[in-house]
Each structure stands twice: as C-alpha cells, then as structure tokens.
XYZ file of C-alpha atoms in Angstrom:
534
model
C -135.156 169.631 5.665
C -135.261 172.053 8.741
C -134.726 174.944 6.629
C -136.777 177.606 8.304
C -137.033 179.880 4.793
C -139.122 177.543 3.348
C -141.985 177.423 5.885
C -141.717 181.113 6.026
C -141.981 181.566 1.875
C -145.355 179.402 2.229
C -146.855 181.546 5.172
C -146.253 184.883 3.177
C -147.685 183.196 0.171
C -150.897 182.527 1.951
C -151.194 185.391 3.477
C -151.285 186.489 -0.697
C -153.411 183.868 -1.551
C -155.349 181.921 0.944
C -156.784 179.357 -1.775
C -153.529 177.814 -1.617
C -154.943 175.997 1.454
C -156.838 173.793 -0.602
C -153.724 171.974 -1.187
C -152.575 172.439 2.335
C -155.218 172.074 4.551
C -153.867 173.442 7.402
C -156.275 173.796 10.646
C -154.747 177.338 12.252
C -155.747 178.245 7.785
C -159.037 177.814 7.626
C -160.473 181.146 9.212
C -159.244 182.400 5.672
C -161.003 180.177 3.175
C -163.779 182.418 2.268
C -160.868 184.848 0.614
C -160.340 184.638 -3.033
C -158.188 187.394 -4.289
C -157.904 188.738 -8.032
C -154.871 186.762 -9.278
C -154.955 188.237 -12.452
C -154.920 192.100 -11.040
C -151.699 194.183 -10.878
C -151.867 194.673 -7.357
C -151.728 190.565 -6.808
C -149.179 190.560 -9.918
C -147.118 193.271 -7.464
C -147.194 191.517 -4.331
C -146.197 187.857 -5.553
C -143.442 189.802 -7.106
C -142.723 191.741 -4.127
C -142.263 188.968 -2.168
C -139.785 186.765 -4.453
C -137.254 189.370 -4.464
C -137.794 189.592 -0.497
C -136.874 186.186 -0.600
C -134.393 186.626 -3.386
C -132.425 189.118 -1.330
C -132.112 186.554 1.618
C -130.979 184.051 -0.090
C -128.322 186.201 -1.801
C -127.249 187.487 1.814
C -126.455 183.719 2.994
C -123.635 182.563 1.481
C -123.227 179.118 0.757
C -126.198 177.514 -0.404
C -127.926 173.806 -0.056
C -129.242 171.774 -2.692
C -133.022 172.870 -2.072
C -132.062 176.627 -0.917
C -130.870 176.653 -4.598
C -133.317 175.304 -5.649
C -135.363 177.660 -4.551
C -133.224 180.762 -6.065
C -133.372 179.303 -9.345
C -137.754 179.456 -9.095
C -137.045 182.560 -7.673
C -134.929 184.309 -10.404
C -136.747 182.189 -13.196
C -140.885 183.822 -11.463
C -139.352 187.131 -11.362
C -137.647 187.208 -15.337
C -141.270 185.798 -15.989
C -143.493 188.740 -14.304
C -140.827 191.540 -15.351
C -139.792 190.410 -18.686
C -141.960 188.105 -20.020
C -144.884 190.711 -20.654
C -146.708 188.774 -23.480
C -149.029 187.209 -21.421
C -150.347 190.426 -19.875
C -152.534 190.338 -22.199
C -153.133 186.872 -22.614
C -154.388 186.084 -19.092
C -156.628 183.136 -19.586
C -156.580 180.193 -22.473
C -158.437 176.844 -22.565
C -156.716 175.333 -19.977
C -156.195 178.205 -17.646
C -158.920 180.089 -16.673
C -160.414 180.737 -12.577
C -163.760 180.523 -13.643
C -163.344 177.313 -14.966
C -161.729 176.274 -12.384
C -164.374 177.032 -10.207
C -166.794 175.380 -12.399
C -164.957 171.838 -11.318
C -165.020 173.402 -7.590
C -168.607 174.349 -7.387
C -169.333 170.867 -8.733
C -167.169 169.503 -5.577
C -164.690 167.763 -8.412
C -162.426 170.460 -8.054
C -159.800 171.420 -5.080
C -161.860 172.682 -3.041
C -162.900 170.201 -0.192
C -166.662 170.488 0.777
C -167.719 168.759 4.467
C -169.366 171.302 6.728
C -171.589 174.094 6.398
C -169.029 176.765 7.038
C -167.108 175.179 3.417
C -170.253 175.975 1.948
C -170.779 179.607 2.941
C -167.135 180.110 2.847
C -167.419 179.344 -0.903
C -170.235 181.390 -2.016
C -168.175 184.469 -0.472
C -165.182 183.513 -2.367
C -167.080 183.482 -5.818
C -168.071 187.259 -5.056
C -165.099 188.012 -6.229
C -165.221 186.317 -9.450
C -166.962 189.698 -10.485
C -163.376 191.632 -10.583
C -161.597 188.754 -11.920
C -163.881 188.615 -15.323
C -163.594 192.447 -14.994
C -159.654 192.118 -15.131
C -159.691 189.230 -17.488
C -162.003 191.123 -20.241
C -159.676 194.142 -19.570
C -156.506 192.771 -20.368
C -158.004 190.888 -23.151
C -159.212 194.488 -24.092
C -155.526 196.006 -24.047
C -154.722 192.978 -26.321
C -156.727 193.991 -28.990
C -155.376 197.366 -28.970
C -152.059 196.711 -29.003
C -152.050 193.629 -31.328
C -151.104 191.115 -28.508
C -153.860 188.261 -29.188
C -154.795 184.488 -28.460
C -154.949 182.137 -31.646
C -158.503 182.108 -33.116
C -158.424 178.571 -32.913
C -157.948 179.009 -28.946
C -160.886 181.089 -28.805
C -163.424 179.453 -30.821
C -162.356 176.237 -28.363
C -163.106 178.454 -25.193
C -166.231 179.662 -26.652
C -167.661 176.111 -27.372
C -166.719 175.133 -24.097
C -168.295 177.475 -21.921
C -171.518 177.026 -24.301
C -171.270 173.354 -23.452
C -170.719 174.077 -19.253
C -173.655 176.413 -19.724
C -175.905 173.810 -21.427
C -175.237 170.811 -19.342
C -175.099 172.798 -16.146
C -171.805 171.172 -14.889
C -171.170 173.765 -11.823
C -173.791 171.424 -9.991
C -173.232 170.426 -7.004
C -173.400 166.798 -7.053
C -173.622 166.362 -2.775
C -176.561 167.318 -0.474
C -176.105 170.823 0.281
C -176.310 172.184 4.037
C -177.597 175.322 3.005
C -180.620 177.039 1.480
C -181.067 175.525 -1.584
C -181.901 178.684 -2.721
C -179.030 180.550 -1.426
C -176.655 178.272 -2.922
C -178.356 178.010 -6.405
C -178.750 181.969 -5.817
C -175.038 182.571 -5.764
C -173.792 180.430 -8.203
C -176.043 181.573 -10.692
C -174.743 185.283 -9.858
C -171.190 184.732 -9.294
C -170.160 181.796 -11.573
C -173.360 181.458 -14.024
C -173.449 185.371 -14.793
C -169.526 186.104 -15.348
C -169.346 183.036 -17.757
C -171.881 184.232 -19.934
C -170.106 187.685 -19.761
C -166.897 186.511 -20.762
C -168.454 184.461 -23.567
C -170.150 187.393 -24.882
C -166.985 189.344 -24.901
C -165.237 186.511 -26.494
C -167.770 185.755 -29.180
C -169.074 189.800 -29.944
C -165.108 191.318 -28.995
C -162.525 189.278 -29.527
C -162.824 186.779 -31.748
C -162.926 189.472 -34.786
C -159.304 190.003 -33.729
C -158.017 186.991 -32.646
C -154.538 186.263 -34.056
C -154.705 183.850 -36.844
C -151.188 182.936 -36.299
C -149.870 180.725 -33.369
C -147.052 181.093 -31.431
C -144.778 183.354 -29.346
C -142.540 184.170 -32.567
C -144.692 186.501 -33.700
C -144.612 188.728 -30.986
C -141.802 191.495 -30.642
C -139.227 189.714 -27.876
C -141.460 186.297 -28.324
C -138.212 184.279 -29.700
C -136.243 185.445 -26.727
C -138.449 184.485 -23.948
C -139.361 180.455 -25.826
C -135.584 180.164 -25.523
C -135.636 181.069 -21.848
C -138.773 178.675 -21.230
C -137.336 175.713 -22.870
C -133.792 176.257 -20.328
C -136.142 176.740 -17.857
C -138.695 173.972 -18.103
C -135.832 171.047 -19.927
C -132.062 171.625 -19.120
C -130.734 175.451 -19.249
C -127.716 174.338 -22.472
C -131.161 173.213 -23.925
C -131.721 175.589 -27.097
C -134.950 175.314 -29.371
C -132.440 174.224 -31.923
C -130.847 171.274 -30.126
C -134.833 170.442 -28.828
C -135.733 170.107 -32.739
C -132.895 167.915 -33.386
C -133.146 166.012 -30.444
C -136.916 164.993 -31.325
C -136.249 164.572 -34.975
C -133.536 161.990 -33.507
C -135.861 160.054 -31.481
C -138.713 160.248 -33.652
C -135.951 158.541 -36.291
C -135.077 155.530 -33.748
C -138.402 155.486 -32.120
C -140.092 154.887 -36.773
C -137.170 151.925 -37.085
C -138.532 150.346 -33.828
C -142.133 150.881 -35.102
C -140.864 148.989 -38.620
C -139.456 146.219 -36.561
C -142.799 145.549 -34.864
C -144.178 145.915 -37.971
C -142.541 142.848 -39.801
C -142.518 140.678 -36.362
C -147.034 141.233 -36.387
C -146.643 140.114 -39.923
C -150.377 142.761 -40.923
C -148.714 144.799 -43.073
C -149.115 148.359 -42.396
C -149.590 148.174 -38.800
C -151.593 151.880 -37.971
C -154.505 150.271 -39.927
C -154.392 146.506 -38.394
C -154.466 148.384 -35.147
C -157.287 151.057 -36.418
C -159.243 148.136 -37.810
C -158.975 145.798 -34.664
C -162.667 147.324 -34.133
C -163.190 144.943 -30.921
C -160.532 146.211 -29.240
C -162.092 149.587 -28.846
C -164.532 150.335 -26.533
C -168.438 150.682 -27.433
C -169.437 152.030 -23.096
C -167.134 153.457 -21.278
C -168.083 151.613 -18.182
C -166.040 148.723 -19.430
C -162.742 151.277 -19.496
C -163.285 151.937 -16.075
C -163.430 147.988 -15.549
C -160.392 147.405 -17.494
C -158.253 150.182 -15.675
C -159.246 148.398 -12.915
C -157.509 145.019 -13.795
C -154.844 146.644 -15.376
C -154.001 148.587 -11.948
C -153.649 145.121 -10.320
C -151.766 143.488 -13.133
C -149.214 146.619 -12.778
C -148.884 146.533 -9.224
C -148.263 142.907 -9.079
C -145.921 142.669 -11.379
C -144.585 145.892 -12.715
C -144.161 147.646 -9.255
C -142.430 144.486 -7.255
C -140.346 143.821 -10.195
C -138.502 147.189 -9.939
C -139.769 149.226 -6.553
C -138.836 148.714 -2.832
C -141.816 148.566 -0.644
C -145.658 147.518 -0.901
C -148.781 149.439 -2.272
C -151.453 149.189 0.219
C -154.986 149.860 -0.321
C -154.734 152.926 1.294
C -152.298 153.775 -1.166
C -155.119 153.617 -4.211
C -156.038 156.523 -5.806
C -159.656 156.641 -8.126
C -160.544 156.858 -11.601
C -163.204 158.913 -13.221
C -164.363 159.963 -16.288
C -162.985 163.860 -17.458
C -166.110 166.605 -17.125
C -166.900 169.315 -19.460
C -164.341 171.880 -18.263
C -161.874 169.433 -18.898
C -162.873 167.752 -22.510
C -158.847 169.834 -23.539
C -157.327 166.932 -22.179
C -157.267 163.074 -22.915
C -155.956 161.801 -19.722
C -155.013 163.571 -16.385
C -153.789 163.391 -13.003
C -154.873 165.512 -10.645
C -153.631 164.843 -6.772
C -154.611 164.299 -3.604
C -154.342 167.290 -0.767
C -151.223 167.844 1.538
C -153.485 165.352 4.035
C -154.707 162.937 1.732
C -158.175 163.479 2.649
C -159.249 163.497 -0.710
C -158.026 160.638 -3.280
C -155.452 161.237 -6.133
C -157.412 160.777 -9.531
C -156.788 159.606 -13.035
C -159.505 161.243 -14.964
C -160.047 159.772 -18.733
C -161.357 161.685 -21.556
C -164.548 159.162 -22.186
C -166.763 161.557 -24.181
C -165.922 159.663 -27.277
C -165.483 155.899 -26.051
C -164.953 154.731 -29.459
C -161.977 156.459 -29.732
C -160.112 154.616 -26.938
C -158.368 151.064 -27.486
C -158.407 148.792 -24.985
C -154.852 148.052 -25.055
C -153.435 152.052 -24.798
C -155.024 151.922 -21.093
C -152.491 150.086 -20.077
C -149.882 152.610 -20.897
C -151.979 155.253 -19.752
C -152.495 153.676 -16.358
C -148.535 153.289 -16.015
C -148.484 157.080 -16.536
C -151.014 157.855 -14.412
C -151.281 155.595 -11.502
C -148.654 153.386 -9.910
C -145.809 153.563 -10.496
C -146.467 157.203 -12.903
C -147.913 160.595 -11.108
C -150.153 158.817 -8.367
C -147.152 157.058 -7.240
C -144.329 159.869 -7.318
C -146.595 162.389 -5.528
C -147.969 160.548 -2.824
C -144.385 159.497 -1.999
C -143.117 163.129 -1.942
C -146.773 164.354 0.088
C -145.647 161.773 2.738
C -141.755 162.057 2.914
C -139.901 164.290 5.491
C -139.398 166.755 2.358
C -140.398 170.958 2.722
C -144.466 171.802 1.747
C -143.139 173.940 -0.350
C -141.230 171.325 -2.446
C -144.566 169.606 -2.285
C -146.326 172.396 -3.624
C -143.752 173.136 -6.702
C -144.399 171.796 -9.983
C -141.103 170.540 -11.662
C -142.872 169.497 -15.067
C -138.930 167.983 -16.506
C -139.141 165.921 -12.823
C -142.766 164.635 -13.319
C -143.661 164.537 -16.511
C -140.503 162.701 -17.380
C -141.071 160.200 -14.909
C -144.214 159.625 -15.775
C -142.968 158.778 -19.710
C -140.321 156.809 -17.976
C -142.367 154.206 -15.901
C -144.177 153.381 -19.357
C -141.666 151.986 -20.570
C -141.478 149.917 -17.156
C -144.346 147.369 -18.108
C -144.491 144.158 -19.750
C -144.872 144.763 -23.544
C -145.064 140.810 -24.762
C -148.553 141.874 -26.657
C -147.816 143.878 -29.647
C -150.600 145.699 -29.304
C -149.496 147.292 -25.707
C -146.120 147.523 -27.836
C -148.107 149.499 -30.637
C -149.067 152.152 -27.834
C -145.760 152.277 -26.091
C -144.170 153.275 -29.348
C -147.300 155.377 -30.112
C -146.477 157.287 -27.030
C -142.952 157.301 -27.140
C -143.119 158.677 -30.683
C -146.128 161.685 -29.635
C -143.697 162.904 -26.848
C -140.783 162.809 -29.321
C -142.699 164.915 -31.924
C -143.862 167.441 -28.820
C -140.181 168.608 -28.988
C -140.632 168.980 -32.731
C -144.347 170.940 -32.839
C -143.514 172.884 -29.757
C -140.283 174.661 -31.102
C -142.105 174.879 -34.639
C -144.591 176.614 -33.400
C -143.376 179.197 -30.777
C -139.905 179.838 -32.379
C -139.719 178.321 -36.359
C -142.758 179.848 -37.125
C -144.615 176.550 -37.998
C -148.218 177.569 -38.552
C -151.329 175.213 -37.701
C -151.712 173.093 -40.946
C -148.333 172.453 -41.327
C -147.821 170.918 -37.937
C -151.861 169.510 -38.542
C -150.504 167.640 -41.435
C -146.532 166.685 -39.573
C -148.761 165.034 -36.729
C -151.747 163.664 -39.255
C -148.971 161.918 -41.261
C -146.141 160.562 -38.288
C -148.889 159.861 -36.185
C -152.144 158.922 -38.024
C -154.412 159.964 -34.824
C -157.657 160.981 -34.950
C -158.397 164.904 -36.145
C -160.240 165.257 -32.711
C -156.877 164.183 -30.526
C -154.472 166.409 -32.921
C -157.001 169.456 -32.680
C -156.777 168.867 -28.845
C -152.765 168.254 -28.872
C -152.425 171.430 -31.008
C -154.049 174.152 -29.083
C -152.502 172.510 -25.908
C -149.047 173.333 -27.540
C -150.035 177.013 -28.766
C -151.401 177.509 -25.035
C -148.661 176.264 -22.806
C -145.197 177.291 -24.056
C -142.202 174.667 -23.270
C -144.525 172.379 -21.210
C -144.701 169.864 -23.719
C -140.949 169.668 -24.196
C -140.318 168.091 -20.555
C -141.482 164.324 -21.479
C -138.984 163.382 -23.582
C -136.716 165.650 -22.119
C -137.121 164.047 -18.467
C -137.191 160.652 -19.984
C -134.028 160.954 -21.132
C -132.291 162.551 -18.286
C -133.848 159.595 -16.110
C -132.612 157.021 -18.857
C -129.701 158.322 -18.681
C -129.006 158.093 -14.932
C -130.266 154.800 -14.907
C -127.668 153.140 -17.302
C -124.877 155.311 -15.701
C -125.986 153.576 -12.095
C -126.231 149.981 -13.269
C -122.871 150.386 -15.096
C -121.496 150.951 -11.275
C -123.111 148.125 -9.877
C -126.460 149.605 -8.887
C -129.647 147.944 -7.995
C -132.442 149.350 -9.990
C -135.111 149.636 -7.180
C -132.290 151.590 -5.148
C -132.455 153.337 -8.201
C -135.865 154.235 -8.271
C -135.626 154.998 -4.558
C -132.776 157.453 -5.008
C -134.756 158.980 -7.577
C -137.603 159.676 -5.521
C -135.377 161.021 -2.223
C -133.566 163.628 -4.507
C -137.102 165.045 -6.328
C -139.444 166.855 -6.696
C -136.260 168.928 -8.307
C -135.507 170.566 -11.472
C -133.740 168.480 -13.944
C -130.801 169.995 -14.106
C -130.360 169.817 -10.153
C -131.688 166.207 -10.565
C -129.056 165.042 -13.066
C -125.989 167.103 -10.880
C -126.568 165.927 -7.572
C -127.012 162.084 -8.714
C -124.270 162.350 -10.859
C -122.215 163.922 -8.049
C -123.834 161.964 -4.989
C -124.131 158.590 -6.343
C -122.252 157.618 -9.609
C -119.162 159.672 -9.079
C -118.931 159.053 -4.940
C-alpha cells in the first residue's frame, strides 16, 4: 500500500491531536507529547471535521478508486454524517466507558497508553493533564446544555459513573505503580490538581446537577431524529441493507437454533436442567483469582498447540505472547478486554479479566474467553495487521464488524469434547445473538430497562451483576454490540463458500487476515469477488 493519502491523513491528524502518538510512537513525534488538546471542544469538533472533507474532496477529485482509498471515503462520509447530523451526543459527551479523565486515570497509573521510560515522559505528562481543566469545563457544559434542552444520559448510566469515580477516589488508582524520576512531590502535586481535583468536580456536578434530571428512559428512540440515526449506525457498524428490523429477526433466529443446540447438550449431560448443574458445579468456580491467571495460562498453551496449528499457517513465538492482568477500577464496566500493543510493540497486547468478583467466574468459560482474546481472537488479528506491509492508518481504524466478529468466530475454533467448555460456547454464542435483540429494543423498539432485565434474566440466567454491566454497555454504545454476531456470520459465511471451491481453511484464515482490518461489507465483496468467484 504506497498510497501517499494515507500517510498524509495521519500527519494532519496529529498535528490535531498529538496523543495519537501513543499508538504510533513515532521518533520525529515525540517533541509533541506534552500536548493534550480539548477533544470534546467545538473548535477540536471543527477541525477533525475540517479536515475529513479536505480529504473527502480529494478523494472525490481522483477518479477511480482502490479497495482501501474506498475504504477510506466510506469512514470519511460515515465521521462527517456523524459530527453534522448526528447531534445527540453533543450533549452526551462522556458515559461509563468513555470519558478522558478516566482514561487518564489508567495512564497516570502507567496501565494506560501512555508509555512511561524517561524523565521527559514524565514531565511531558504532567503538562498534558493541565489541560484536563478545560476538558471537565467542556464536559460539565455540554452536560449543562443537556439538561436544558431535555437531551440526557440514562439515570442508570449516571449513578454507575458516580460509584465509579467514588471507588477511583477511594482506592487511589491514578498511582503510579513505577519509581518516578521526578520530585515526588511534583508528581503527586500535579496529579492531585489536574486529575484528583477535576474528578471530584465532575462527580459533584453529576451527583448535586445532573442526576435530578437524568433521563429515566434508555435509548436513542426517544430523542427527536434518534430512530433515524440507530438505523444509520447499525448500516454503518454491520452491513449497510442491515435494518434494525432484519437485526431483530436475525437474532431472534439464532437465538432459536443456538436454544435447540443448548436442548441437545442438555439430554446428551443427562443433569436435567443444565443452567443449574453448571451453576451448582461450585468447584469449578474460582475461590482466588490467582488460580485464573494460572489456568489462562495453560489454556493459552493448550490453544496454541492445538487450536492454532490445526487451522493457521505459521508459528507463535514467544515473542508473539501478549500478558494477562486483572481489570482496575476504571474498568470494573467490562468483564473481559483486549487492549493492544503500540504501532512498535514496545509494550505487550493484554487480556485484562474482570476478577473483582472471582466467584463469579467458571473455570471452564476461560477457555472461550482466552480464544476471544488471545491467540487466535484480538491478540492474534492485531499483531498480524501491526506487523504486515498494510497503511498506519488501517492500523489505527477500528472496524468493530471485522474484529469483533472474528473474535466470536475463533471461539467456535476450539475443541469442545467437555460439555462444560460446550455450555460456554453456546452461552456465548447465545449472549451475542440476544445483543442484536437488546440493542435494537432499546435504541429503536423502545424496550425499556426491566423488560430487556427480565429478556436477558430469563434466556440467559446470568448473574444480576453481569446483566447490569451488559445493559448500560448497550444504552452507552449504540450499534457496537450488533457487530459479533453480525461478523460471525459474514466470516461463516465466507468460509463455507471457500471450502465448497476447494479451499484450504488455513489459506482461509490467511486470506482473511491480508484483506482486513476492513469494513464488512468491503470484506465480504472483495473475497467474494477475489477469491470464490475468480
């Protein structure tokens, strides 16, 4: 990819955002790491705009396009309908799991993106978190104009924010956990001024302010042009013919075939109802979470030796690892994670496991977690894109449908002769089905918290804590939960339409890999064109 546009997009976007050199790490970059602008002020809003349709307007002027240049116009056109149209969020800026000053809670810690070695990352960072006064300014603003004009995060949301920054406050989880090459005092200084101060600010606004008038509805349907703009996302983030009608059906489908394969397992373990064997299994689930750590561990090796030669060209060095850690404070909204290594690879890929609540985990779920997660899921597919001849930007871009769908994909990839691993493959299979079904409920058929508490509680029979969690995921991040199944299937279905013409599956996997990071749609036309039809 020699493409000149591309290098040029990621140069103007820096000069916009320098933090995006945490991911890139470039050398002739770092005499701008001490910049952290306001992303959530108009001006930025303006400039990032600004600069897609500059880009925009050259790609229009150059004719015939390749398959990344469009690509590329399709972000493009889909970044800009999102900053001029999509004006709900204006005053929604932040939610649980978006938020700069939690993000630079992880960061200060030196668990974040930001890569701490010399004395000059240090200082560099406490001038960046000056600027965390205007962002809490702008965020508390916009919340502000929210209020007035009726535009509101779910109470639910809110009272989750609030408890967590109380619990980052408590436990003091901004601390550094290396030897700092600074004045103590300096250090401690500024992060109790820059990050300390502005989170008890916002809390105060959020607990005294907003919380009074948080919406006590969820979902973008209740906000004039809401409908329109879900039916855009789920085009944008599954496959554009992809309507929150067919979604529905299309989960209600699988979650159909996914309850007979459930009932088959069922009669084959011979326990009866088989949600309470499992929940009753009581040694199965763990009692310290060191022992998960030791068990991901083995399970990692089992998976690479035979999972991974069974269906992928190549070998996975130890250089190739990536680590596993337990999830902090800031990050108690999710259950399991992946969060990657830098453009260099200086810094490890990681798996990061909710263990707050060890009980809650069964032994024999970690193995399709670690398929997910690991090798041959995330860890896997984005250290092969981060080291292929492939544009940064395309390294940079997240294609949700692309990753998220391969990542349900591989876990269907392992060896499933225990029942119990079966049990959690299902148990997966089914959660992503009923995404499609909870996340079109709720932002376009008007489903309202207890109805999809109770549609989960019953198909599912999790835990209250991990629905809770699910549910304000959902009500926070539009569409995002509809690309699982969605990618699954696209994948699934390029696989069988390969073998049918003779294919190899690891040349399938390969292909796979060369064509990504991509949108699904461009995904499923170029192999379809390329290698099934050639």
């Amino acid at each position: 990819m020699d493409d000149p546009i591309f290098e040029e997009y990621i140069q103007s976007l820096h000069s916009i955002n320098p933090t995006i050199n945490d991911f890139f790490m470039r050398d002739e970059w770092m005499n701008k790491n001490h910049i952290q602008p306001n992303v959530y002020s108009e001006k930025y809003y303006r400039e990032m705009n600004n600069n897609n349709w500059k880009f925009l307007k050259k790609l229009n002027n150059k004719g015939k396009l390749s398959f990344y240049e469009d690509i590329f116009k399709s972000d493009l056109e889909s970044s800009i309908h999102l900053e001029e149209d999509y004006l709900i969020y204006y005053y929604m800026p932040i939610n649980i799991r978006s938020n700069k000053l939690i993000d630079y809670v992880g960061d200060c810690s030196g668990e974040g993106w930001y890569k701490f070695n010399i004395k000059k990352d240090y200082t560099d960072f406490l001038k960046r978190i000056q600027s965390l006064d205007d962002i809490t300014n702008e965020i508390i603003k916009k919340m502000k104009y929210g209020i007035r004009d009726k535009v509101t995060l779910y109470n639910g949301t809110v009272s989750k924010m609030i408890d967590n920054i109380n619990e980052i406050l408590k436990i003091k989880s901004y601390t550094h956990t290396k030897d700092i090459p600074i004045s103590k005092k300096t250090w401690d200084d500024g992060v109790e001024k820059y990050i300390v101060n502005n989170l008890k600010k916002l809390n105060s606004f959020l607990i005294d302010d907003y919380l009074q008038h948080a919406s006590k509805k969820c979902g973008l349907h209740q906000y004039k042009g809401g409908k329109k703009e879900y039916k855009f996302i789920c085009g944008m983030e599954t496959l554009p013919e992809l309507t929150p009608e067919k979604l529905f059906k299309c989960g209600m489908d699988e979650l159909k075939k996914i309850k007979k394969e459930k009932q088959k397992l069922e009669k084959k373990i011979g326990k009866g109802d088989i949600d309470k064997y499992i929940q009753n299994e009581k040694e199965d689930y763990y009692k310290d979470k060191k022992d998960i750590f030791i068990d991901i561990d083995k399970i990692k090796d089992e998976i690479i030796k035979n999972t991974y030669s069974n269906y992928f060209h190549g070998e996975i060095k130890k250089s190739d690892d990536y680590d596993v850690k337990s999830a902090r404070v800031e990050d108690k909204s999710h259950f399991a994670f992946y969060r990657s290594s830098d453009i260099k690879l200086n810094r490890k890929g990681t798996f990061y496991i909710n263990t707050f609540n060890p009980q809650n985990i069964n032994k024999h779920e970690l193995y399709v977690l670690t398929l997910h997660e690991g090798i041959p899921g995330h860890h896997y597919e984005i250290n092969y894109h981060i080291n292929r001849n492939v544009g940064d930007y395309f390294k940079h871009a997240p294609y949700d449908g692309y990753s998220e769908g391969w990542g349900l994909y591989c876990e269907g990839l392992g060896d499933y002769s225990s029942p119990k691993r079966e049990y959690f493959r299902l148990k997966y299979d089914m959660l992503r089905s009923i995404r499609l079904i909870i996340d079109t409920g709720i932002h376009y058929f008007g489903w309202e918290y207890d109805k999809c508490y109770h549609f989960m509680k019953d198909e599912l029979k999790s835990s209250d804590e991990a629905i809770h969690r699910a549910l304000l995921r959902y009500i926070d991040s539009p569409g995002q939960a509809l690309t699982y199944k969605i990618g699954q299937k696209t994948i699934l279905y390029l696989r069988d339409e390969y073998l049918n013409v003779g294919g190899d599956i690891k040349d399938f996997h390969e292909k796979i890999m060369r064509i990504g990071p991509c949108p699904l749609d461009a995904l499923l036309n170029y192999f379809i064109e390329y290698e099934i039809n050639k």
